[in-house]
Amino acid sequence: MFRGYNLKQKEVVNIKTAERLGRISDVEISESTGNIEAIIVPRKGCCLARLFGGGELVIPWSAIEVVGEDLVLVRFFDIDNEKLS
């Protein structure tokens, strides 16, 4: 078992492409169940987008394959469409 705050700042890597998507900045938690629903990763090079919204990837918890000590591996995630392929 791990704690939610231990996820913050872990590197997120796409398993299929080995692309580093960025570091976790936040998590979405279900109000009704208390379960983590998604991880939030700021988009690379989108400083202005982050200021005005839309500068983050919301990766569903179901896409996560492995949570390691330093990395989180996710199933192929289509960054352009922000959905699983």
mmCIF file with all atom_site columns, C-alpha atoms in Angstrom:
data_model
loop_
_atom_site.group_PDB
_atom_site.id
_atom_site.type_symbol
_atom_site.label_atom_id
_atom_site.label_alt_id
_atom_site.label_comp_id
_atom_site.label_asym_id
_atom_site.label_entity_id
_atom_site.label_seq_id
_atom_site.pdbx_PDB_ins_code
_atom_site.Cartn_x
_atom_site.Cartn_y
_atom_site.Cartn_z
_atom_site.occupancy
_atom_site.B_iso_or_equiv
_atom_site.pdbx_formal_charge
_atom_site.auth_seq_id
_atom_site.auth_comp_id
_atom_site.auth_asym_id
_atom_site.auth_atom_id
_atom_site.pdbx_PDB_model_num
ATOM 1  C CA . MET A 1 1  ? 0.000   0.000  0.000   1.00 0.00 ? 1  MET A CA 1
ATOM 2  C CA . PHE A 1 2  ? 1.122   3.564  -0.618  1.00 0.00 ? 2  PHE A CA 1
ATOM 3  C CA . ARG A 1 3  ? -0.145  6.995  0.281   1.00 0.00 ? 3  ARG A CA 1
ATOM 4  C CA . GLY A 1 4  ? -1.451  9.551  -2.199  1.00 0.00 ? 4  GLY A CA 1
ATOM 5  C CA . TYR A 1 5  ? 1.158   12.127 -1.320  1.00 0.00 ? 5  TYR A CA 1
ATOM 6  C CA . ASN A 1 6  ? 3.832   9.596  -2.310  1.00 0.00 ? 6  ASN A CA 1
ATOM 7  C CA . LEU A 1 7  ? 2.586   9.831  -5.906  1.00 0.00 ? 7  LEU A CA 1
ATOM 8  C CA . LYS A 1 8  ? 3.360   13.513 -6.214  1.00 0.00 ? 8  LYS A CA 1
ATOM 9  C CA . GLN A 1 9  ? 6.403   14.270 -8.345  1.00 0.00 ? 9  GLN A CA 1
ATOM 10 C CA . LYS A 1 10 ? 6.797   10.710 -9.632  1.00 0.00 ? 10 LYS A CA 1
ATOM 11 C CA . GLU A 1 11 ? 7.746   10.578 -13.312 1.00 0.00 ? 11 GLU A CA 1
ATOM 12 C CA . VAL A 1 12 ? 4.990   9.213  -15.592 1.00 0.00 ? 12 VAL A CA 1
ATOM 13 C CA . VAL A 1 13 ? 6.133   7.093  -18.547 1.00 0.00 ? 13 VAL A CA 1
ATOM 14 C CA . ASN A 1 14 ? 4.074   5.764  -21.452 1.00 0.00 ? 14 ASN A CA 1
ATOM 15 C CA . ILE A 1 15 ? 4.807   2.010  -21.667 1.00 0.00 ? 15 ILE A CA 1
ATOM 16 C CA . LYS A 1 16 ? 4.258   1.739  -25.433 1.00 0.00 ? 16 LYS A CA 1
ATOM 17 C CA . THR A 1 17 ? 6.462   4.641  -26.539 1.00 0.00 ? 17 THR A CA 1
ATOM 18 C CA . ALA A 1 18 ? 8.743   4.980  -23.487 1.00 0.00 ? 18 ALA A CA 1
ATOM 19 C CA . GLU A 1 19 ? 7.909   8.698  -23.616 1.00 0.00 ? 19 GLU A CA 1
ATOM 20 C CA . ARG A 1 20 ? 8.219   10.630 -20.391 1.00 0.00 ? 20 ARG A CA 1
ATOM 21 C CA . LEU A 1 21 ? 4.929   12.458 -19.986 1.00 0.00 ? 21 LEU A CA 1
ATOM 22 C CA . GLY A 1 22 ? 6.009   14.527 -16.991 1.00 0.00 ? 22 GLY A CA 1
ATOM 23 C CA . ARG A 1 23 ? 5.690   14.453 -13.224 1.00 0.00 ? 23 ARG A CA 1
ATOM 24 C CA . ILE A 1 24 ? 2.478   14.047 -11.251 1.00 0.00 ? 24 ILE A CA 1
ATOM 25 C CA . SER A 1 25 ? 1.333   17.388 -9.884  1.00 0.00 ? 25 SER A CA 1
ATOM 26 C CA . ASP A 1 26 ? -2.007  16.359 -8.388  1.00 0.00 ? 26 ASP A CA 1
ATOM 27 C CA . VAL A 1 27 ? -4.591  13.588 -8.125  1.00 0.00 ? 27 VAL A CA 1
ATOM 28 C CA . GLU A 1 28 ? -8.372  13.487 -8.544  1.00 0.00 ? 28 GLU A CA 1
ATOM 29 C CA . ILE A 1 29 ? -10.175 11.734 -5.702  1.00 0.00 ? 29 ILE A CA 1
ATOM 30 C CA . SER A 1 30 ? -13.779 10.540 -5.771  1.00 0.00 ? 30 SER A CA 1
ATOM 31 C CA . GLU A 1 31 ? -15.830 12.329 -3.133  1.00 0.00 ? 31 GLU A CA 1
ATOM 32 C CA . SER A 1 32 ? -18.139 9.352  -2.715  1.00 0.00 ? 32 SER A CA 1
ATOM 33 C CA . THR A 1 33 ? -15.576 6.529  -2.484  1.00 0.00 ? 33 THR A CA 1
ATOM 34 C CA . GLY A 1 34 ? -12.347 8.287  -1.556  1.00 0.00 ? 34 GLY A CA 1
ATOM 35 C CA . ASN A 1 35 ? -10.560 6.368  -4.323  1.00 0.00 ? 35 ASN A CA 1
ATOM 36 C CA . ILE A 1 36 ? -8.042  7.990  -6.649  1.00 0.00 ? 36 ILE A CA 1
ATOM 37 C CA . GLU A 1 37 ? -9.781  8.480  -10.003 1.00 0.00 ? 37 GLU A CA 1
ATOM 38 C CA . ALA A 1 38 ? -6.968  10.070 -12.026 1.00 0.00 ? 38 ALA A CA 1
ATOM 39 C CA . ILE A 1 39 ? -3.501  11.558 -11.886 1.00 0.00 ? 39 ILE A CA 1
ATOM 40 C CA . ILE A 1 40 ? -2.751  15.047 -13.181 1.00 0.00 ? 40 ILE A CA 1
ATOM 41 C CA . VAL A 1 41 ? 0.408   15.720 -15.185 1.00 0.00 ? 41 VAL A CA 1
ATOM 42 C CA . PRO A 1 42 ? 1.220   19.217 -16.492 1.00 0.00 ? 42 PRO A CA 1
ATOM 43 C CA . ARG A 1 43 ? 1.869   19.243 -20.238 1.00 0.00 ? 43 ARG A CA 1
ATOM 44 C CA . LYS A 1 44 ? 5.445   19.870 -21.248 1.00 0.00 ? 44 LYS A CA 1
ATOM 45 C CA . GLY A 1 45 ? 6.181   23.377 -22.488 1.00 0.00 ? 45 GLY A CA 1
ATOM 46 C CA . CYS A 1 46 ? 2.682   24.690 -21.867 1.00 0.00 ? 46 CYS A CA 1
ATOM 47 C CA . CYS A 1 47 ? 3.320   27.413 -19.332 1.00 0.00 ? 47 CYS A CA 1
ATOM 48 C CA . LEU A 1 48 ? 0.747   29.761 -20.879 1.00 0.00 ? 48 LEU A CA 1
ATOM 49 C CA . ALA A 1 49 ? -1.771  26.954 -21.277 1.00 0.00 ? 49 ALA A CA 1
ATOM 50 C CA . ARG A 1 50 ? -1.371  26.083 -17.598 1.00 0.00 ? 50 ARG A CA 1
ATOM 51 C CA . LEU A 1 51 ? -2.041  29.691 -16.626 1.00 0.00 ? 51 LEU A CA 1
ATOM 52 C CA . PHE A 1 52 ? -5.246  29.774 -18.655 1.00 0.00 ? 52 PHE A CA 1
ATOM 53 C CA . GLY A 1 53 ? -6.333  26.164 -18.144 1.00 0.00 ? 53 GLY A CA 1
ATOM 54 C CA . GLY A 1 54 ? -6.044  23.138 -20.390 1.00 0.00 ? 54 GLY A CA 1
ATOM 55 C CA . GLY A 1 55 ? -2.350  22.665 -19.778 1.00 0.00 ? 55 GLY A CA 1
ATOM 56 C CA . GLU A 1 56 ? -2.572  19.313 -18.075 1.00 0.00 ? 56 GLU A CA 1
ATOM 57 C CA . LEU A 1 57 ? -3.082  15.653 -18.840 1.00 0.00 ? 57 LEU A CA 1
ATOM 58 C CA . VAL A 1 58 ? -5.733  13.878 -16.805 1.00 0.00 ? 58 VAL A CA 1
ATOM 59 C CA . ILE A 1 59 ? -4.741  10.226 -16.848 1.00 0.00 ? 59 ILE A CA 1
ATOM 60 C CA . PRO A 1 60 ? -7.356  7.795  -15.506 1.00 0.00 ? 60 PRO A CA 1
ATOM 61 C CA . TRP A 1 61 ? -6.261  5.536  -12.668 1.00 0.00 ? 61 TRP A CA 1
ATOM 62 C CA . SER A 1 62 ? -7.315  2.565  -14.823 1.00 0.00 ? 62 SER A CA 1
ATOM 63 C CA . ALA A 1 63 ? -4.496  3.430  -17.274 1.00 0.00 ? 63 ALA A CA 1
ATOM 64 C CA . ILE A 1 64 ? -1.816  2.906  -14.633 1.00 0.00 ? 64 ILE A CA 1
ATOM 65 C CA . GLU A 1 65 ? 0.044   -0.394 -14.932 1.00 0.00 ? 65 GLU A CA 1
ATOM 66 C CA . VAL A 1 66 ? 2.763   -0.033 -12.292 1.00 0.00 ? 66 VAL A CA 1
ATOM 67 C CA . VAL A 1 67 ? 3.573   2.418  -9.525  1.00 0.00 ? 67 VAL A CA 1
ATOM 68 C CA . GLY A 1 68 ? 7.263   2.104  -8.758  1.00 0.00 ? 68 GLY A CA 1
ATOM 69 C CA . GLU A 1 69 ? 9.561   3.896  -6.367  1.00 0.00 ? 69 GLU A CA 1
ATOM 70 C CA . ASP A 1 70 ? 10.357  6.694  -8.835  1.00 0.00 ? 70 ASP A CA 1
ATOM 71 C CA . LEU A 1 71 ? 8.154   6.008  -11.874 1.00 0.00 ? 71 LEU A CA 1
ATOM 72 C CA . VAL A 1 72 ? 4.534   5.436  -12.777 1.00 0.00 ? 72 VAL A CA 1
ATOM 73 C CA . LEU A 1 73 ? 4.052   3.368  -15.935 1.00 0.00 ? 73 LEU A CA 1
ATOM 74 C CA . VAL A 1 74 ? 0.849   3.954  -17.905 1.00 0.00 ? 74 VAL A CA 1
ATOM 75 C CA . ARG A 1 75 ? -0.701  2.048  -20.792 1.00 0.00 ? 75 ARG A CA 1
ATOM 76 C CA . PHE A 1 76 ? -0.512  3.819  -24.117 1.00 0.00 ? 76 PHE A CA 1
ATOM 77 C CA . PHE A 1 77 ? -2.084  7.207  -23.626 1.00 0.00 ? 77 PHE A CA 1
ATOM 78 C CA . ASP A 1 78 ? -2.961  9.368  -26.655 1.00 0.00 ? 78 ASP A CA 1
ATOM 79 C CA . ILE A 1 79 ? -1.731  12.778 -25.553 1.00 0.00 ? 79 ILE A CA 1
ATOM 80 C CA . ASP A 1 80 ? -3.319  14.605 -28.491 1.00 0.00 ? 80 ASP A CA 1
ATOM 81 C CA . ASN A 1 81 ? -6.773  13.225 -27.743 1.00 0.00 ? 81 ASN A CA 1
ATOM 82 C CA . GLU A 1 82 ? -6.203  12.707 -24.009 1.00 0.00 ? 82 GLU A CA 1
ATOM 83 C CA . LYS A 1 83 ? -7.610  9.191  -24.043 1.00 0.00 ? 83 LYS A CA 1
ATOM 84 C CA . LEU A 1 84 ? -6.470  5.597  -23.907 1.00 0.00 ? 84 LEU A CA 1
ATOM 85 C CA . SER A 1 85 ? -5.889  3.900  -27.251 1.00 0.00 ? 85 SER A CA 1
#
